Amino acid sequence: MKLVALYDIFGKMPNLALMKLSTYYKNKGYKTTLCWDAQPPDASLHYASCVFHHPRANHALAMLRSRLGEDLVTGGSGVDVGRTLAPEIDTCFPDYSLYEWSRYALGFLSRGCNLRCPFCLVPEKEGRLEENYATFDDFVPDGQRNVILLDANLLATGNAYALLEEMIRRDYRVNFSQTLDIRYLTAEATALLEQVKSVNSRFTKPMYYFSCNSAAQASLFREKQDLLRRLGRDKITVIVMFGFDKTLSEEYAILSTLQELHLIPFLQEYMPLPGCPPQPPDNYFDLDIDRIAQMRFRTNGRNNEKFLSFVSQRYFETFGQYYLPLLEARYRYNSKRAILRYLSDPSLVTRRKDRHFGGQAHPPRREVSRQPRHAADG
Ligand code: SF4
């Protein structure tokens, strides 16, 4: 029997495109096999899918390409946002047996988004919002109640309320993996969401996910705090992207609003995609840096530390020294001894904020060559 090799490059969850390809080729009489590394088996067809743009993924793909040349077909957001599955493949029910997977089902009910956030590849990859793209029956196996939804902006769809009602009726436990959009949170949506069993990605506890990427959105969270409160205390995580186009005071405003509203921030660094606009503005440090150093996060999660590392590194690149209170905040809980690497060279660190940045006026910018992150930042 002819074999189709399906390569999951750097996947963190079962790859939907590969599972659909598996069904498609099995229906045509092929055998399919899942490959995790760059060692190709003797197969008739080779498909690789990569969802994330990451140096390790790029390396794995380059290795595969060097071995398979033109025989390798690649796709996924990490490779080519323009390439999509042919309709006859895209409509296949995912072959969960490819991953021997039964923990949850995953899929889309809608595709695309009508908004145009500059950091987001959804509009380019999926186009304008397409409602009724699929139904639960198109990707949820009989008896499965755990569902991960990949929809970019489910609440923006015209049939969002009907879909929420269906989740309630089917008694699904749903993870809104791409987050809910606060702009579309109405009283009616809230009343339905209250009844949906919305959970974290491990399906271990109730959790709703939203995202907040601007100070304007943070004000919406404040405006809609009564609705949010109805979803339950400690049951709302808000994804906050840092390192894109916000100044430090804007990032601080978002984080302090979430803190005030008892929402759980989950900080995520912007990962530039080829051709995407970069990076924080030149006047990034427009806030007294001690406000950040003195912040206390609800958890000591690694993502908070990544944010502090990011600010710390950028401070170094801007002013030529690391600000010690910021390093102390970064290494307060985990990897405590790693701070010693900075302290071993006193010229690298300063505790004298006023020497660089008094928090009132922005100091003159020093030209410092961009250096690799300190090894201690991992
Ligand atoms: S609303 Fe969400 S999905 Fe739509 S463009 Fe913005 S970030 Fe992307």
Short mmCIF file of C-alpha atoms and ligand atoms in Angstrom, two decimals:
data_model
loop_
_atom_site.label_atom_id
_atom_site.label_comp_id
_atom_site.label_asym_id
_atom_site.label_seq_id
_atom_site.Cartn_x
_atom_site.Cartn_y
_atom_site.Cartn_z
CA MET A 1 0.00 0.00 0.00
CA LYS A 2 1.27 3.46 -0.85
CA LEU A 3 2.33 5.64 2.05
CA VAL A 4 1.81 9.36 2.74
CA ALA A 5 4.25 10.92 5.23
CA LEU A 6 2.78 13.79 7.25
CA TYR A 7 5.34 15.94 9.08
CA ASP A 8 4.26 17.95 12.12
CA ILE A 9 6.85 20.70 12.45
CA PHE A 10 7.06 22.11 15.94
CA GLY A 11 3.40 21.44 16.67
CA LYS A 12 2.00 22.04 20.12
CA MET A 13 -1.34 20.38 19.50
CA PRO A 14 -2.59 17.94 16.85
CA ASN A 15 -2.29 19.58 13.47
CA LEU A 16 -5.73 19.98 11.90
CA ALA A 17 -4.48 20.22 8.31
CA LEU A 18 -2.44 17.01 8.65
CA MET A 19 -5.40 15.18 10.18
CA LYS A 20 -7.59 16.25 7.26
CA LEU A 21 -4.92 15.20 4.76
CA SER A 22 -4.75 11.85 6.54
CA THR A 23 -8.49 11.29 6.09
CA TYR A 24 -8.36 12.41 2.49
CA TYR A 25 -5.58 10.02 1.52
CA LYS A 26 -6.93 7.11 3.57
CA ASN A 27 -10.20 7.50 1.65
CA LYS A 28 -8.14 7.13 -1.51
CA GLY A 29 -6.57 3.90 -0.26
CA TYR A 30 -3.25 5.25 1.05
CA LYS A 31 -1.68 4.54 4.40
CA THR A 32 -0.61 7.61 6.35
CA THR A 33 2.09 8.06 8.94
CA LEU A 34 2.90 10.93 11.26
CA CYS A 35 6.53 12.08 11.34
CA TRP A 36 7.99 14.36 13.98
CA ASP A 37 11.52 14.73 12.78
CA ALA A 38 13.37 15.38 9.56
CA GLN A 39 14.02 11.70 8.79
CA PRO A 40 11.73 10.96 5.86
CA PRO A 41 10.36 7.42 5.53
CA ASP A 42 10.08 5.77 2.14
CA ALA A 43 6.76 7.34 1.12
CA SER A 44 5.00 8.30 -2.10
CA LEU A 45 3.94 11.73 -0.84
CA HIS A 46 5.38 14.08 1.77
CA TYR A 47 3.43 16.91 3.42
CA ALA A 48 4.86 19.15 6.15
CA SER A 49 2.81 21.60 8.16
CA CYS A 50 4.17 24.27 10.44
CA VAL A 51 1.86 26.53 12.40
CA PHE A 52 4.46 28.72 14.11
CA HIS A 53 7.23 30.84 12.73
CA HIS A 54 10.20 29.83 14.85
CA PRO A 55 13.93 29.36 14.17
CA ARG A 56 13.79 25.69 15.20
CA ALA A 57 10.85 25.08 12.90
CA ASN A 58 12.65 26.85 10.05
CA HIS A 59 15.68 24.64 10.65
CA ALA A 60 13.61 21.44 10.64
CA LEU A 61 11.92 22.50 7.40
CA ALA A 62 15.27 23.33 5.78
CA MET A 63 16.56 19.86 6.72
CA LEU A 64 13.49 18.22 5.22
CA ARG A 65 13.74 20.30 2.07
CA SER A 66 17.40 19.35 1.65
CA ARG A 67 16.43 15.66 1.83
CA LEU A 68 13.22 15.70 -0.18
CA GLY A 69 13.58 18.66 -2.52
CA GLU A 70 10.56 19.16 -4.77
CA ASP A 71 8.85 16.09 -3.30
CA LEU A 72 8.04 18.00 -0.13
CA VAL A 73 4.79 20.00 0.02
CA THR A 74 4.72 22.54 2.83
CA GLY A 75 1.97 24.62 4.38
CA GLY A 76 0.78 26.28 7.57
CA SER A 77 0.96 29.82 8.96
CA GLY A 78 4.63 29.39 9.87
CA VAL A 79 5.54 28.69 6.23
CA ASP A 80 3.14 30.39 3.88
CA VAL A 81 0.05 32.24 5.02
CA GLY A 82 -1.32 32.22 1.48
CA ARG A 83 -1.48 28.44 1.05
CA THR A 84 -4.75 26.78 2.00
CA LEU A 85 -6.09 23.25 1.72
CA ALA A 86 -8.06 22.36 -1.38
CA PRO A 87 -11.82 22.34 -0.57
CA GLU A 88 -12.06 18.54 -1.02
CA ILE A 89 -9.39 18.13 1.70
CA ASP A 90 -10.54 20.97 3.94
CA THR A 91 -14.01 19.47 4.26
CA CYS A 92 -12.68 16.08 5.46
CA PHE A 93 -13.39 15.01 9.02
CA PRO A 94 -10.05 15.13 10.91
CA ASP A 95 -8.34 11.76 11.39
CA TYR A 96 -7.64 11.92 15.14
CA SER A 97 -6.15 8.42 14.99
CA LEU A 98 -3.11 9.94 13.24
CA TYR A 99 -2.13 11.25 16.68
CA GLU A 100 -3.95 8.47 18.58
CA TRP A 101 -5.77 11.41 20.03
CA SER A 102 -8.91 11.40 22.15
CA ARG A 103 -8.42 14.21 24.69
CA TYR A 104 -10.33 16.79 22.67
CA ALA A 105 -11.64 17.71 19.24
CA LEU A 106 -10.45 20.85 17.50
CA GLY A 107 -11.68 22.89 14.61
CA PHE A 108 -13.23 26.05 13.21
CA LEU A 109 -16.89 27.04 13.00
CA SER A 110 -16.04 30.28 11.21
CA ARG A 111 -12.96 31.60 9.43
CA GLY A 112 -11.42 35.01 9.02
CA CYS A 113 -12.04 38.40 10.53
CA ASN A 114 -13.30 41.73 9.23
CA LEU A 115 -10.99 43.76 11.42
CA ARG A 116 -7.41 44.60 10.54
CA CYS A 117 -5.16 44.60 13.59
CA PRO A 118 -1.68 45.34 12.20
CA PHE A 119 0.09 42.51 14.04
CA CYS A 120 -2.40 39.80 13.03
CA LEU A 121 -2.12 37.45 10.08
CA VAL A 122 -5.71 36.18 10.24
CA PRO A 123 -7.15 38.66 7.69
CA GLU A 124 -4.36 37.86 5.25
CA LYS A 125 -4.50 34.11 5.81
CA GLU A 126 -8.23 33.55 6.17
CA GLY A 127 -9.76 36.62 4.56
CA ARG A 128 -12.97 38.29 5.61
CA LEU A 129 -15.22 36.74 8.20
CA GLU A 130 -16.86 33.60 6.86
CA GLU A 131 -19.77 32.42 8.97
CA ASN A 132 -21.10 28.87 8.75
CA TYR A 133 -17.70 27.60 7.64
CA ALA A 134 -18.36 24.30 9.43
CA THR A 135 -20.54 22.70 12.06
CA PHE A 136 -19.56 20.81 15.18
CA ASP A 137 -20.47 17.59 13.39
CA ASP A 138 -17.72 18.32 10.87
CA PHE A 139 -14.95 17.88 13.42
CA VAL A 140 -16.25 16.61 16.77
CA PRO A 141 -16.37 12.79 17.02
CA ASP A 142 -19.41 11.15 18.61
CA GLY A 143 -19.09 11.05 22.37
CA GLN A 144 -16.38 13.74 22.52
CA ARG A 145 -17.35 16.64 24.77
CA ASN A 146 -14.04 18.50 24.98
CA VAL A 147 -13.69 20.98 22.13
CA ILE A 148 -10.97 23.46 21.26
CA LEU A 149 -12.30 26.20 18.99
CA LEU A 150 -9.80 27.87 16.67
CA ASP A 151 -12.12 30.62 15.42
CA ALA A 152 -10.37 33.99 15.25
CA ASN A 153 -13.39 36.05 16.26
CA LEU A 154 -16.39 33.88 17.03
CA LEU A 155 -18.43 36.57 18.81
CA ALA A 156 -18.25 38.75 15.69
CA THR A 157 -20.22 36.24 13.64
CA GLY A 158 -23.91 36.80 13.01
CA ASN A 159 -24.74 33.33 14.34
CA ALA A 160 -22.57 33.56 17.47
CA TYR A 161 -25.49 33.34 19.88
CA ALA A 162 -26.92 30.29 18.10
CA LEU A 163 -23.49 28.64 18.33
CA LEU A 164 -23.22 29.40 22.05
CA GLU A 165 -26.69 27.91 22.54
CA GLU A 166 -25.55 24.80 20.67
CA MET A 167 -22.50 24.44 22.92
CA ILE A 168 -24.82 24.60 25.94
CA ARG A 169 -27.27 22.11 24.45
CA ARG A 170 -24.52 19.64 23.57
CA ASP A 171 -22.98 20.07 27.03
CA TYR A 172 -19.55 20.69 25.51
CA ARG A 173 -16.58 21.87 27.49
CA VAL A 174 -15.12 24.52 25.22
CA ASN A 175 -11.76 26.21 25.06
CA PHE A 176 -11.89 29.51 23.13
CA SER A 177 -8.27 29.22 22.15
CA GLN A 178 -8.09 32.38 20.02
CA THR A 179 -9.86 34.40 22.72
CA LEU A 180 -13.16 36.25 22.79
CA ASP A 181 -13.39 39.83 21.58
CA ILE A 182 -14.44 42.27 24.30
CA ARG A 183 -15.93 44.58 21.62
CA TYR A 184 -18.67 42.02 20.99
CA LEU A 185 -19.44 41.20 24.61
CA THR A 186 -23.07 42.18 25.10
CA ALA A 187 -25.55 41.39 27.85
CA GLU A 188 -27.05 38.67 25.64
CA ALA A 189 -23.66 37.13 24.83
CA THR A 190 -22.75 37.21 28.52
CA ALA A 191 -25.98 35.45 29.52
CA LEU A 192 -25.11 32.64 27.11
CA LEU A 193 -21.41 32.53 27.96
CA GLU A 194 -22.35 32.13 31.64
CA GLN A 195 -23.96 28.81 30.68
CA VAL A 196 -21.18 27.61 28.37
CA LYS A 197 -18.65 25.38 30.09
CA SER A 198 -15.66 27.46 29.05
CA VAL A 199 -12.38 25.94 30.20
CA ASN A 200 -8.61 26.28 30.00
CA SER A 201 -6.64 24.46 27.31
CA ARG A 202 -5.97 21.50 29.62
CA PHE A 203 -9.67 21.17 30.38
CA THR A 204 -8.87 21.23 34.09
CA LYS A 205 -10.65 24.38 35.24
CA PRO A 206 -13.27 26.93 34.18
CA MET A 207 -11.70 29.81 32.26
CA TYR A 208 -12.76 32.41 29.70
CA TYR A 209 -10.15 33.97 27.44
CA PHE A 210 -10.13 37.50 26.09
CA SER A 211 -7.34 39.60 24.64
CA CYS A 212 -6.37 43.21 25.14
CA ASN A 213 -3.87 44.92 22.89
CA SER A 214 -4.46 48.63 23.34
CA ALA A 215 -5.31 51.20 25.96
CA ALA A 216 -8.64 51.75 24.12
CA GLN A 217 -9.49 48.07 24.56
CA ALA A 218 -8.50 48.30 28.23
CA SER A 219 -11.17 51.00 28.65
CA LEU A 220 -13.72 48.61 27.17
CA PHE A 221 -12.84 46.08 29.86
CA ARG A 222 -13.51 48.79 32.41
CA GLU A 223 -16.81 49.76 30.75
CA LYS A 224 -17.97 46.15 30.63
CA GLN A 225 -16.77 45.13 34.06
CA ASP A 226 -20.31 44.33 35.26
CA LEU A 227 -20.73 41.86 32.39
CA LEU A 228 -17.30 40.37 33.02
CA ARG A 229 -18.05 39.96 36.71
CA ARG A 230 -20.98 37.73 35.78
CA LEU A 231 -18.55 35.24 34.22
CA GLY A 232 -16.98 34.67 37.62
CA ARG A 233 -14.10 35.88 39.71
CA ASP A 234 -10.71 34.42 38.76
CA LYS A 235 -12.25 32.86 35.67
CA ILE A 236 -11.09 35.35 33.05
CA THR A 237 -7.64 35.34 31.52
CA VAL A 238 -6.71 38.22 29.25
CA ILE A 239 -3.93 37.73 26.73
CA VAL A 240 -1.79 40.87 26.49
CA MET A 241 0.75 41.10 23.72
CA PHE A 242 3.87 43.12 24.41
CA GLY A 243 6.74 44.22 22.20
CA PHE A 244 4.73 45.45 19.25
CA ASP A 245 3.70 49.08 18.97
CA LYS A 246 2.90 50.19 22.50
CA THR A 247 4.94 52.42 24.75
CA LEU A 248 5.70 51.26 28.27
CA SER A 249 3.05 53.55 29.76
CA GLU A 250 0.41 51.96 27.50
CA GLU A 251 1.52 48.48 28.52
CA TYR A 252 1.41 49.57 32.15
CA ALA A 253 -2.07 51.08 31.71
CA ILE A 254 -3.38 47.79 30.34
CA LEU A 255 -1.79 45.68 33.06
CA SER A 256 -2.94 47.94 35.88
CA THR A 257 -6.51 48.03 34.51
CA LEU A 258 -6.61 44.23 34.41
CA GLN A 259 -5.18 44.07 37.91
CA GLU A 260 -7.78 46.51 39.18
CA LEU A 261 -10.61 44.48 37.60
CA HIS A 262 -9.26 41.19 39.03
CA LEU A 263 -8.66 39.78 35.57
CA ILE A 264 -5.72 37.44 35.02
CA PRO A 265 -3.15 38.81 32.56
CA PHE A 266 -1.27 36.40 30.36
CA LEU A 267 1.64 38.22 28.75
CA GLN A 268 2.73 37.11 25.33
CA GLU A 269 5.62 38.52 23.32
CA TYR A 270 4.97 39.66 19.77
CA MET A 271 6.76 37.35 17.36
CA PRO A 272 7.44 39.29 14.18
CA LEU A 273 6.38 37.59 11.00
CA PRO A 274 8.21 38.27 7.76
CA GLY A 275 6.98 41.56 6.36
CA CYS A 276 5.11 42.56 9.52
CA PRO A 277 5.67 46.00 10.97
CA PRO A 278 7.99 45.89 13.94
CA GLN A 279 8.64 46.70 17.25
CA PRO A 280 8.17 49.13 20.08
CA PRO A 281 8.37 52.85 19.36
CA ASP A 282 11.53 54.87 19.95
CA ASN A 283 9.93 56.61 22.91
CA TYR A 284 9.13 53.25 24.52
CA PHE A 285 10.37 54.42 27.93
CA ASP A 286 7.75 57.08 28.63
CA LEU A 287 7.03 55.96 32.19
CA ASP A 288 8.88 55.94 35.48
CA ILE A 289 10.58 52.54 35.23
CA ASP A 290 10.04 51.91 38.95
CA ARG A 291 6.31 51.52 38.27
CA ILE A 292 7.19 48.37 36.32
CA ALA A 293 9.85 47.18 38.77
CA GLN A 294 7.33 47.51 41.60
CA MET A 295 4.49 45.70 39.85
CA ARG A 296 3.31 42.54 41.53
CA PHE A 297 1.74 39.98 39.24
CA ARG A 298 -0.95 37.61 40.45
CA THR A 299 1.22 34.62 39.66
CA ASN A 300 4.94 34.09 39.31
CA GLY A 301 4.44 32.67 35.82
CA ARG A 302 7.28 32.55 33.32
CA ASN A 303 5.39 34.81 30.96
CA ASN A 304 5.51 37.68 33.42
CA GLU A 305 9.24 37.10 33.68
CA LYS A 306 9.54 37.19 29.91
CA PHE A 307 7.91 40.61 29.95
CA LEU A 308 10.30 41.87 32.64
CA SER A 309 13.23 40.42 30.67
CA PHE A 310 12.00 42.18 27.55
CA VAL A 311 11.74 45.56 29.33
CA SER A 312 15.09 45.01 31.02
CA GLN A 313 16.87 44.15 27.79
CA ARG A 314 15.31 47.07 26.00
CA TYR A 315 16.37 49.35 28.86
CA PHE A 316 19.92 48.12 28.38
CA GLU A 317 19.77 48.67 24.64
CA THR A 318 18.44 52.19 25.14
CA PHE A 319 20.48 53.46 28.09
CA GLY A 320 23.54 51.21 28.10
CA GLN A 321 23.02 49.61 31.53
CA TYR A 322 20.57 47.25 33.16
CA TYR A 323 18.36 48.80 35.83
CA LEU A 324 18.93 46.73 38.94
CA PRO A 325 15.45 46.95 40.53
CA LEU A 326 14.03 45.63 37.27
CA LEU A 327 16.48 42.72 37.26
CA GLU A 328 15.59 42.05 40.89
CA ALA A 329 11.91 41.93 39.94
CA ARG A 330 12.70 39.59 37.05
CA TYR A 331 14.64 37.15 39.21
CA ARG A 332 12.48 37.46 42.31
CA TYR A 333 10.95 33.98 42.09
CA ASN A 334 12.62 31.73 39.54
CA SER A 335 16.25 31.32 38.47
CA LYS A 336 17.23 33.58 41.38
CA ARG A 337 20.94 32.95 40.99
CA ALA A 338 20.89 34.02 37.35
CA ILE A 339 21.01 37.66 38.47
CA LEU A 340 24.59 37.05 39.62
CA ARG A 341 25.68 36.95 36.00
CA TYR A 342 24.68 40.59 35.65
CA LEU A 343 26.16 41.57 38.99
CA SER A 344 29.51 40.00 38.11
CA ASP A 345 30.18 43.02 35.87
CA PRO A 346 29.27 46.17 37.87
CA SER A 347 29.56 48.36 34.79
CA LEU A 348 26.52 46.55 33.34
CA VAL A 349 24.06 47.52 36.05
CA THR A 350 22.86 50.62 37.81
CA ARG A 351 20.52 51.34 40.66
CA ARG A 352 20.59 55.06 39.93
CA LYS A 353 17.55 55.59 37.84
CA ASP A 354 18.14 59.34 37.80
CA ARG A 355 21.36 58.80 35.93
CA HIS A 356 19.35 57.52 32.98
CA PHE A 357 15.75 58.28 33.38
CA GLY A 358 14.10 60.33 36.06
CA GLY A 359 10.56 59.35 35.15
CA GLN A 360 9.71 62.99 34.37
CA ALA A 361 11.39 63.87 31.12
CA HIS A 362 12.69 61.41 28.63
CA PRO A 363 16.47 61.28 28.71
CA PRO A 364 18.61 61.72 25.64
CA ARG A 365 18.88 58.45 23.81
CA ARG A 366 22.31 56.81 23.87
CA GLU A 367 23.50 54.92 20.87
CA VAL A 368 24.10 51.38 22.05
CA SER A 369 24.68 48.61 19.60
CA ARG A 370 21.99 45.96 19.79
CA GLN A 371 23.39 43.00 21.63
CA PRO A 372 22.13 39.49 22.01
CA ARG A 373 20.04 38.96 25.08
CA HIS A 374 22.05 38.08 28.12
CA ALA A 375 22.53 34.33 28.40
CA ALA A 376 20.75 34.44 31.75
CA ASP A 377 17.54 35.36 29.97
CA GLY A 378 17.51 31.99 28.31
S1 SF4 B 1 -9.79 41.14 15.85
FE1 SF4 B 1 -8.48 39.38 16.33
S2 SF4 B 1 -8.58 38.08 14.53
FE2 SF4 B 1 -9.37 40.07 13.91
S3 SF4 B 1 -7.60 41.13 13.03
FE3 SF4 B 1 -7.71 41.71 15.19
S4 SF4 B 1 -6.41 40.23 16.29
FE4 SF4 B 1 -6.84 39.41 14.23
#
